[in-house]
Amino acid sequence: SAVISQKPSRDICQRGTSLTIQCQVDSQVTMMFWYRQQPGQSLTLIATANQGSEATYESGFVIDKFPISRPNLTFSTLTVSNMSPEDSSIYLCSVEYANTEAFFGQGTRLTVV
Amino acid sequence: GENVEQHPSTLSVQEGDSAVIKCTYSDSASNYFPWYKQELGKGPQLIIDIRSNVGEKKDQRIAVTLNKTAKHFSLHITETQPEDSAVYFCAAIRGNTPLVFGKGTRLSVIA
């Protein structure tokens, strides 16, 4: 399995500000993803973080709101921009290996006030 | 695209009893079916998985079965313990694509 370090683990932010979440993996991985999990809900895919190119976003998510970087095969960041209370959620980094096994970070619990 | 349905949404069992969670998927090309356990305040943890060339897999008290014809798979937990209480998610995937999750089952094991 992978060791995935996601930071910060939680934050309380003012509306209108931005937060950048970091995801560091202890080994090179084929694919990295960012998910959002609203309270009591399942996981919703935000985007696939592509190494060296622009992320691939799912319907309902746009780059201006959720810019993503992936400079190498072990690191990615997700920024939640111009936050509103509706952005309060848990954000999760996930990695997937070539054999399709996927693992998750501990998540970032974001509260926007 | 793939669609995964999961039932039940909540499940309460007495300690020592068995628990069964069922999922169906829509894409016959899906070939990997993991199960995740999520405890409060933590990220999902992979607990068992099954690939499309296998009908059943067991790991101590947990087992997963797959029926490719019917496109459904199930998680079985035997001799449940209070520490099994959590939210369980099934997922389906085809190749190197993102996981598609079910809506989750909140399992409560009553001591």
PDB file of N, CA, C and O in Angstrom, chain A residues 47-83:
ATOM      1  N   ALA A  47     -11.318  15.829 -10.106  1.00  0.00           N
ATOM      2  CA  ALA A  47     -10.459  15.849 -11.287  1.00  0.00           C
ATOM      3  C   ALA A  47      -9.373  14.805 -11.175  1.00  0.00           C
ATOM      4  O   ALA A  47      -9.058  14.309 -10.087  1.00  0.00           O
ATOM      5  N   THR A  48      -8.818  14.476 -12.324  1.00  0.00           N
ATOM      6  CA  THR A  48      -7.621  13.647 -12.421  1.00  0.00           C
ATOM      7  C   THR A  48      -6.430  14.578 -12.573  1.00  0.00           C
ATOM      8  O   THR A  48      -6.425  15.439 -13.468  1.00  0.00           O
ATOM      9  N   ALA A  49      -5.449  14.405 -11.699  1.00  0.00           N
ATOM     10  CA  ALA A  49      -4.247  15.247 -11.752  1.00  0.00           C
ATOM     11  C   ALA A  49      -3.247  14.601 -12.692  1.00  0.00           C
ATOM     12  O   ALA A  49      -2.719  13.533 -12.414  1.00  0.00           O
ATOM     13  N   ASN A  50      -2.979  15.231 -13.804  1.00  0.00           N
ATOM     14  CA  ASN A  50      -2.085  14.687 -14.823  1.00  0.00           C
ATOM     15  C   ASN A  50      -0.685  15.264 -14.640  1.00  0.00           C
ATOM     16  O   ASN A  50      -0.532  16.484 -14.527  1.00  0.00           O
ATOM     17  N   GLN A  51       0.299  14.393 -14.653  1.00  0.00           N
ATOM     18  CA  GLN A  51       1.671  14.841 -14.463  1.00  0.00           C
ATOM     19  C   GLN A  51       2.153  15.590 -15.702  1.00  0.00           C
ATOM     20  O   GLN A  51       2.116  15.046 -16.802  1.00  0.00           O
ATOM     21  N   GLY A  52       2.547  16.837 -15.510  1.00  0.00           N
ATOM     22  CA  GLY A  52       3.107  17.620 -16.591  1.00  0.00           C
ATOM     23  C   GLY A  52       2.100  18.243 -17.538  1.00  0.00           C
ATOM     24  O   GLY A  52       2.494  18.856 -18.541  1.00  0.00           O
ATOM     25  N   SER A  53       0.824  18.095 -17.253  1.00  0.00           N
ATOM     26  CA  SER A  53      -0.188  18.721 -18.116  1.00  0.00           C
ATOM     27  C   SER A  53      -1.397  19.121 -17.277  1.00  0.00           C
ATOM     28  O   SER A  53      -1.459  18.835 -16.085  1.00  0.00           O
ATOM     29  N   GLU A  54      -2.335  19.765 -17.920  1.00  0.00           N
ATOM     30  CA  GLU A  54      -3.506  20.270 -17.207  1.00  0.00           C
ATOM     31  C   GLU A  54      -4.363  19.114 -16.678  1.00  0.00           C
ATOM     32  O   GLU A  54      -4.498  18.074 -17.323  1.00  0.00           O
ATOM     33  N   ALA A  55      -4.969  19.331 -15.524  1.00  0.00           N
ATOM     34  CA  ALA A  55      -5.832  18.315 -14.938  1.00  0.00           C
ATOM     35  C   ALA A  55      -7.084  18.120 -15.786  1.00  0.00           C
ATOM     36  O   ALA A  55      -7.509  19.007 -16.527  1.00  0.00           O
ATOM     37  N   THR A  56      -7.681  16.949 -15.652  1.00  0.00           N
ATOM     38  CA  THR A  56      -8.934  16.627 -16.347  1.00  0.00           C
ATOM     39  C   THR A  56     -10.068  16.723 -15.343  1.00  0.00           C
ATOM     40  O   THR A  56     -10.127  15.941 -14.386  1.00  0.00           O
ATOM     41  N   TYR A  57     -10.974  17.661 -15.561  1.00  0.00           N
ATOM     42  CA  TYR A  57     -12.035  17.949 -14.590  1.00  0.00           C
ATOM     43  C   TYR A  57     -13.329  17.222 -14.932  1.00  0.00           C
ATOM     44  O   TYR A  57     -13.672  17.062 -16.108  1.00  0.00           O
ATOM     45  N   GLU A  58     -14.063  16.842 -13.885  1.00  0.00           N
ATOM     46  CA  GLU A  58     -15.362  16.218 -14.046  1.00  0.00           C
ATOM     47  C   GLU A  58     -16.425  17.304 -14.217  1.00  0.00           C
ATOM     48  O   GLU A  58     -16.203  18.482 -13.899  1.00  0.00           O
ATOM     49  N   SER A  59     -17.557  16.875 -14.711  1.00  0.00           N
ATOM     50  CA  SER A  59     -18.662  17.807 -14.902  1.00  0.00           C
ATOM     51  C   SER A  59     -19.016  18.479 -13.581  1.00  0.00           C
ATOM     52  O   SER A  59     -19.156  17.822 -12.555  1.00  0.00           O
ATOM     53  N   GLY A  60     -19.141  19.784 -13.625  1.00  0.00           N
ATOM     54  CA  GLY A  60     -19.493  20.537 -12.432  1.00  0.00           C
ATOM     55  C   GLY A  60     -18.303  21.129 -11.701  1.00  0.00           C
ATOM     56  O   GLY A  60     -18.483  21.884 -10.745  1.00  0.00           O
ATOM     57  N   PHE A  61     -17.112  20.805 -12.131  1.00  0.00           N
ATOM     58  CA  PHE A  61     -15.885  21.336 -11.521  1.00  0.00           C
ATOM     59  C   PHE A  61     -15.053  22.016 -12.599  1.00  0.00           C
ATOM     60  O   PHE A  61     -14.908  21.481 -13.699  1.00  0.00           O
ATOM     61  N   VAL A  62     -14.522  23.204 -12.280  1.00  0.00           N
ATOM     62  CA  VAL A  62     -13.767  23.965 -13.269  1.00  0.00           C
ATOM     63  C   VAL A  62     -12.414  24.375 -12.713  1.00  0.00           C
ATOM     64  O   VAL A  62     -12.234  24.519 -11.495  1.00  0.00           O
ATOM     65  N   ILE A  63     -11.492  24.597 -13.637  1.00  0.00           N
ATOM     66  CA  ILE A  63     -10.114  24.886 -13.261  1.00  0.00           C
ATOM     67  C   ILE A  63      -9.991  26.180 -12.484  1.00  0.00           C
ATOM     68  O   ILE A  63      -9.157  26.279 -11.580  1.00  0.00           O
ATOM     69  N   ASP A  64     -10.798  27.181 -12.806  1.00  0.00           N
ATOM     70  CA  ASP A  64     -10.684  28.459 -12.113  1.00  0.00           C
ATOM     71  C   ASP A  64     -11.033  28.330 -10.633  1.00  0.00           C
ATOM     72  O   ASP A  64     -10.494  29.049  -9.799  1.00  0.00           O
ATOM     73  N   LYS A  65     -11.929  27.426 -10.308  1.00  0.00           N
ATOM     74  CA  LYS A  65     -12.356  27.224  -8.927  1.00  0.00           C
ATOM     75  C   LYS A  65     -11.441  26.233  -8.205  1.00  0.00           C
ATOM     76  O   LYS A  65     -11.158  26.397  -7.022  1.00  0.00           O
ATOM     77  N   PHE A  66     -10.984  25.212  -8.914  1.00  0.00           N
ATOM     78  CA  PHE A  66     -10.178  24.155  -8.305  1.00  0.00           C
ATOM     79  C   PHE A  66      -8.893  23.916  -9.110  1.00  0.00           C
ATOM     80  O   PHE A  66      -8.704  22.842  -9.688  1.00  0.00           O
ATOM     81  N   PRO A  67      -8.003  24.882  -9.145  1.00  0.00           N
ATOM     82  CA  PRO A  67      -6.746  24.641  -9.871  1.00  0.00           C
ATOM     83  C   PRO A  67      -5.933  23.530  -9.224  1.00  0.00           C
ATOM     84  O   PRO A  67      -5.864  23.426  -7.993  1.00  0.00           O
ATOM     85  N   ILE A  68      -5.346  22.701 -10.059  1.00  0.00           N
ATOM     86  CA  ILE A  68      -4.597  21.527  -9.606  1.00  0.00           C
ATOM     87  C   ILE A  68      -3.219  21.547 -10.243  1.00  0.00           C
ATOM     88  O   ILE A  68      -3.077  21.864 -11.425  1.00  0.00           O
ATOM     89  N   SER A  69      -2.227  21.190  -9.460  1.00  0.00           N
ATOM     90  CA  SER A  69      -0.881  21.002 -10.010  1.00  0.00           C
ATOM     91  C   SER A  69      -0.414  19.595  -9.740  1.00  0.00           C
ATOM     92  O   SER A  69      -0.843  18.959  -8.759  1.00  0.00           O
ATOM     93  N   ARG A  70       0.420  19.085 -10.645  1.00  0.00           N
ATOM     94  CA  ARG A  70       1.079  17.800 -10.410  1.00  0.00           C
ATOM     95  C   ARG A  70       2.445  17.872 -11.086  1.00  0.00           C
ATOM     96  O   ARG A  70       2.615  17.423 -12.215  1.00  0.00           O
ATOM     97  N   PRO A  71       3.425  18.422 -10.385  1.00  0.00           N
ATOM     98  CA  PRO A  71       4.738  18.635 -10.995  1.00  0.00           C
ATOM     99  C   PRO A  71       5.558  17.361 -11.193  1.00  0.00           C
ATOM    100  O   PRO A  71       6.473  17.349 -12.009  1.00  0.00           O
ATOM    101  N   ASN A  72       5.236  16.307 -10.444  1.00  0.00           N
ATOM    102  CA  ASN A  72       5.972  15.053 -10.591  1.00  0.00           C
ATOM    103  C   ASN A  72       5.071  13.883 -10.228  1.00  0.00           C
ATOM    104  O   ASN A  72       3.869  14.067  -9.987  1.00  0.00           O
ATOM    105  N   LEU A  73       5.639  12.678 -10.177  1.00  0.00           N
ATOM    106  CA  LEU A  73       4.826  11.474  -9.989  1.00  0.00           C
ATOM    107  C   LEU A  73       4.493  11.177  -8.529  1.00  0.00           C
ATOM    108  O   LEU A  73       3.855  10.166  -8.236  1.00  0.00           O
ATOM    109  N   THR A  74       4.926  12.046  -7.616  1.00  0.00           N
ATOM    110  CA  THR A  74       4.672  11.781  -6.198  1.00  0.00           C
ATOM    111  C   THR A  74       3.981  12.932  -5.471  1.00  0.00           C
ATOM    112  O   THR A  74       3.745  12.846  -4.265  1.00  0.00           O
ATOM    113  N   PHE A  75       3.633  14.000  -6.159  1.00  0.00           N
ATOM    114  CA  PHE A  75       3.129  15.190  -5.478  1.00  0.00           C
ATOM    115  C   PHE A  75       2.056  15.885  -6.307  1.00  0.00           C
ATOM    116  O   PHE A  75       2.150  15.970  -7.541  1.00  0.00           O
ATOM    117  N   SER A  76       1.031  16.374  -5.602  1.00  0.00           N
ATOM    118  CA  SER A  76      -0.013  17.145  -6.261  1.00  0.00           C
ATOM    119  C   SER A  76      -0.599  18.140  -5.265  1.00  0.00           C
ATOM    120  O   SER A  76      -0.536  17.925  -4.048  1.00  0.00           O
ATOM    121  N   THR A  77      -1.142  19.232  -5.791  1.00  0.00           N
ATOM    122  CA  THR A  77      -1.862  20.180  -4.952  1.00  0.00           C
ATOM    123  C   THR A  77      -3.222  20.474  -5.554  1.00  0.00           C
ATOM    124  O   THR A  77      -3.397  20.446  -6.783  1.00  0.00           O
ATOM    125  N   LEU A  78      -4.181  20.732  -4.679  1.00  0.00           N
ATOM    126  CA  LEU A  78      -5.513  21.191  -5.060  1.00  0.00           C
ATOM    127  C   LEU A  78      -5.748  22.510  -4.345  1.00  0.00           C
ATOM    128  O   LEU A  78      -5.561  22.599  -3.128  1.00  0.00           O
ATOM    129  N   THR A  79      -6.147  23.531  -5.078  1.00  0.00           N
ATOM    130  CA  THR A  79      -6.502  24.807  -4.480  1.00  0.00           C
ATOM    131  C   THR A  79      -8.010  24.998  -4.579  1.00  0.00           C
ATOM    132  O   THR A  79      -8.594  24.758  -5.637  1.00  0.00           O
ATOM    133  N   VAL A  80      -8.615  25.363  -3.481  1.00  0.00           N
ATOM    134  CA  VAL A  80     -10.027  25.742  -3.479  1.00  0.00           C
ATOM    135  C   VAL A  80     -10.044  27.269  -3.451  1.00  0.00           C
ATOM    136  O   VAL A  80      -9.602  27.877  -2.467  1.00  0.00           O
ATOM    137  N   SER A  81     -10.525  27.867  -4.529  1.00  0.00           N
ATOM    138  CA  SER A  81     -10.404  29.310  -4.710  1.00  0.00           C
ATOM    139  C   SER A  81     -11.687  30.046  -4.379  1.00  0.00           C
ATOM    140  O   SER A  81     -12.789  29.490  -4.501  1.00  0.00           O
ATOM    141  N   ASN A  82     -11.524  31.299  -3.937  1.00  0.00           N
ATOM    142  CA  ASN A  82     -12.671  32.170  -3.694  1.00  0.00           C
ATOM    143  C   ASN A  82     -13.763  31.405  -2.943  1.00  0.00           C
ATOM    144  O   ASN A  82     -14.892  31.275  -3.415  1.00  0.00           O
ATOM    145  N   MET A  83     -13.412  30.915  -1.787  1.00  0.00           N
ATOM    146  CA  MET A  83     -14.282  29.973  -1.067  1.00  0.00           C
ATOM    147  C   MET A  83     -15.572  30.601  -0.555  1.00  0.00           C
ATOM    148  O   MET A  83     -15.617  31.778  -0.172  1.00  0.00           O
TER     149      MET A  83
END
